[in-house]
Amino acid sequence: MAKLKEKLYEKIQEWRPRTARLLNEYGNTVVDQITIGQIIGGMRGMKSLVTDISYLDPNEGIRYRGYTLPEVFEKLPKPKGAEMPYVEGLFYLLLTGDIPTESEISDVVDEFSKRRILPRYVYEVIDSFPCCSHPMAMFSAAITTMQRESFFAKKYAAGIPKQDYWDPTYEDALNLLAKLPEVATYIYAKVYRDGKRIQSNPFLDYGANFAHMMGKDKPYDDVSRMNFIIHADHESGNVSAHTGHLVASSLADVYLSISAMINGLAGPLHGLANQEVLRWILEFMDKMGGAEPTDDEVRQYVWDTLHQGFVVPGYGHAVLRKTDPRYMIQREFSLKHLPEDSVFKIVDKLYRIVPPILQEQGKAKNPWPNLDAQTGVLQWHYGVREFDFYTVLFGIGRSIGIAANIIWDRALLYPLERPKSLTTDILEQIAFGKIRKEDIPSE
Ligand code: CMX
């Protein structure tokens, strides 16, 4: 057994009695109530999911396994000469809750390296996509195609005790995560580089190998590490994480679950917002005809966007109520490495100008920037200018967190997810006092 897997098994054994105790002794303890507003309003704030991989405090931002993002970036070991930590170290942390040592990380680097080669048919599936397909559609399909490799599906079909479900799920997760950079860069080469592909380098870590396959020099390796780490997880209720968990709860394997989560991520109110931000900024620059906009011109552009009935992309959040720490980490990197970039200068102006406007408009509960407001400018600066590709980058990072979640879902034997729905008629009857909520059967 590989070292990470051994450690994970120990952690699972320690954790299982906690979940079992909560379920058996405290199963009827009330945690929350549900209002009609929440049922119609996309279940905002409903406390109805459990994950230990990350926790999102509205005012503080995300914690991975109890660590704030600045702590994660400070504590995780970094490759020699790098500014950003190993992505493999983050995966170790998400799976075990422990900060890995250098040698524990090098074990994971080896694991990913060994498992990275794509089956031939994945290239063929990507090649067969019609022109103008969105890279997220190709990414999702390529992942679904690999479902035939699933250990979990084979073991399940042959018969495996529930207690052991986590084991082939772990194998599927590592196999898939190791391949995602290969899949993504092949899509990039096919769609934007006339199919001119750069072969992976098995001696590089996840971030450096990704940069290498994208044909980018330093510090794009650090940009990639940072990008994959900040996008990895945002607790369980967001569309991508929830979709991954939901599909996996049917005991669909990691390939089917992660490709479903990628489809959820591809919506403009979620992961696609990073490409929307850049498109919106470039349109503005185009309008300005190359001149640097004044604060008043930026203000006017934001108001025009709102008056046309559009949202300001990259601002607002369903849970966060302050500036997203994932935004701040990218901002600090940008201030250090690209302060004179013309796109960054606009991003920087927006940082000051958008929140008071959204406050004045009075609709958005959170007027502050989210991570998507910064992601695109970094990619643009380092020459990845095909912004349809940006959500794929988000997708690689998010897969790391969702894979960790699915492994733990299986380890703790979380059941099929199946909430109950009501009709508008029933809601009206409850609202008008014609029936009592207690009278509605819940099972
Ligand atoms: N610009 C303009 N209006 C906004 C806004 C923004 N950035 N953010 C929220 N609002 C509006 C909403 O559209 C909503 O208007 P209506 O009442 O007319 O429907 C109102 O403010 C209240 O919304 P909210 O409760 O503050 O926000 P939600 O939880 O409903 O939605 C989000 C959250 C992210 C979808 C929303 O803020 C948004 O559309 N932002 C822009 C898109 C974006 O950046 N998405 C990426 C989020 C991060 C990610 O998942 O990747």
GROMACS .gro file of C-alpha atoms and ligand atoms in nm, residues 44 269-271 273 306 311-318 358 363-365 370 372 394, ligand 1:
model
   72
   44ARG     CA    1  -2.939   2.932   0.053
  269LEU     CA    2  -2.294   3.194  -1.243
  270HIS     CA    3  -2.028   2.948  -1.124
  271GLY     CA    4  -1.692   2.857  -1.280
  273ALA     CA    5  -1.755   3.354  -1.450
  306LEU     CA    6  -2.600   4.689  -1.440
  311VAL     CA    7  -2.444   4.104  -1.331
  312VAL     CA    8  -2.092   4.236  -1.272
  313PRO     CA    9  -1.892   3.918  -1.330
  314GLY     CA   10  -1.647   3.822  -1.058
  315TYR     CA   11  -1.837   4.007  -0.784
  316GLY     CA   12  -2.080   3.871  -0.527
  317HIS     CA   13  -2.111   3.530  -0.368
  318ALA     CA   14  -2.387   3.308  -0.236
  358LEU     CA   15  -2.305   4.734  -0.586
  363LYS     CA   16  -2.920   4.420  -0.453
  364ALA     CA   17  -2.613   4.200  -0.413
  365LYS     CA   18  -2.574   4.073  -0.056
  370ASN     CA   19  -1.474   3.655  -0.569
  372ASP     CA   20  -1.304   3.469  -1.065
  394PHE     CA   21  -1.076   2.576  -1.246
  444CMX     N1   22  -2.371   4.208  -1.007
  444CMX     C1   23  -2.500   4.249  -1.015
  444CMX     N2   24  -2.598   4.198  -0.941
  444CMX     C2   25  -2.564   4.103  -0.854
  444CMX     C3   26  -2.433   4.058  -0.838
  444CMX     C4   27  -2.334   4.113  -0.921
  444CMX     N3   28  -2.209   4.071  -0.918
  444CMX     N4   29  -2.430   3.961  -0.742
  444CMX     C5   30  -2.559   3.949  -0.702
  444CMX     N5   31  -2.639   4.033  -0.768
  444CMX     C6   32  -2.784   4.043  -0.760
  444CMX     C7   33  -2.844   3.907  -0.794
  444CMX     O1   34  -2.850   3.886  -0.935
  444CMX     C8   35  -2.978   3.916  -0.729
  444CMX     O2   36  -3.062   3.995  -0.812
  444CMX     P1   37  -3.218   3.960  -0.831
  444CMX     O3   38  -3.277   3.977  -0.697
  444CMX     O4   39  -3.263   4.059  -0.933
  444CMX     O5   40  -3.222   3.818  -0.879
  444CMX     C9   41  -2.947   3.997  -0.602
  444CMX     O6   42  -2.825   4.067  -0.629
  444CMX    C10   43  -2.929   3.911  -0.479
  444CMX     O7   44  -2.832   3.812  -0.507
  444CMX     P2   45  -2.739   3.753  -0.390
  444CMX     O8   46  -2.829   3.687  -0.291
  444CMX     O9   47  -2.647   3.856  -0.339
  444CMX    O10   48  -2.650   3.650  -0.468
  444CMX     P3   49  -2.686   3.498  -0.508
  444CMX    O11   50  -2.652   3.413  -0.392
  444CMX    O12   51  -2.824   3.485  -0.562
  444CMX    O13   52  -2.587   3.472  -0.629
  444CMX    C11   53  -2.380   3.484  -0.745
  444CMX    C12   54  -2.448   3.459  -0.609
  444CMX    C13   55  -2.235   3.449  -0.733
  444CMX    C14   56  -2.444   3.390  -0.849
  444CMX    C15   57  -2.400   3.633  -0.784
  444CMX    O14   58  -2.334   3.715  -0.689
  444CMX    C16   59  -2.351   3.663  -0.924
  444CMX    O15   60  -2.427   3.642  -1.022
  444CMX     N6   61  -2.222   3.711  -0.938
  444CMX    C17   62  -2.164   3.736  -1.068
  444CMX    C18   63  -2.121   3.605  -1.131
  444CMX    C19   64  -2.000   3.547  -1.058
  444CMX    O16   65  -1.902   3.615  -1.032
  444CMX     N7   66  -2.007   3.416  -1.029
  444CMX    C20   67  -1.892   3.344  -0.970
  444CMX    C21   68  -1.913   3.307  -0.823
  444CMX    C22   69  -1.795   3.228  -0.773
  444CMX    C23   70  -1.794   3.091  -0.833
  444CMX    O17   71  -1.881   3.008  -0.798
  444CMX    O18   72  -1.710   3.063  -0.919
   0.00000   0.00000   0.00000
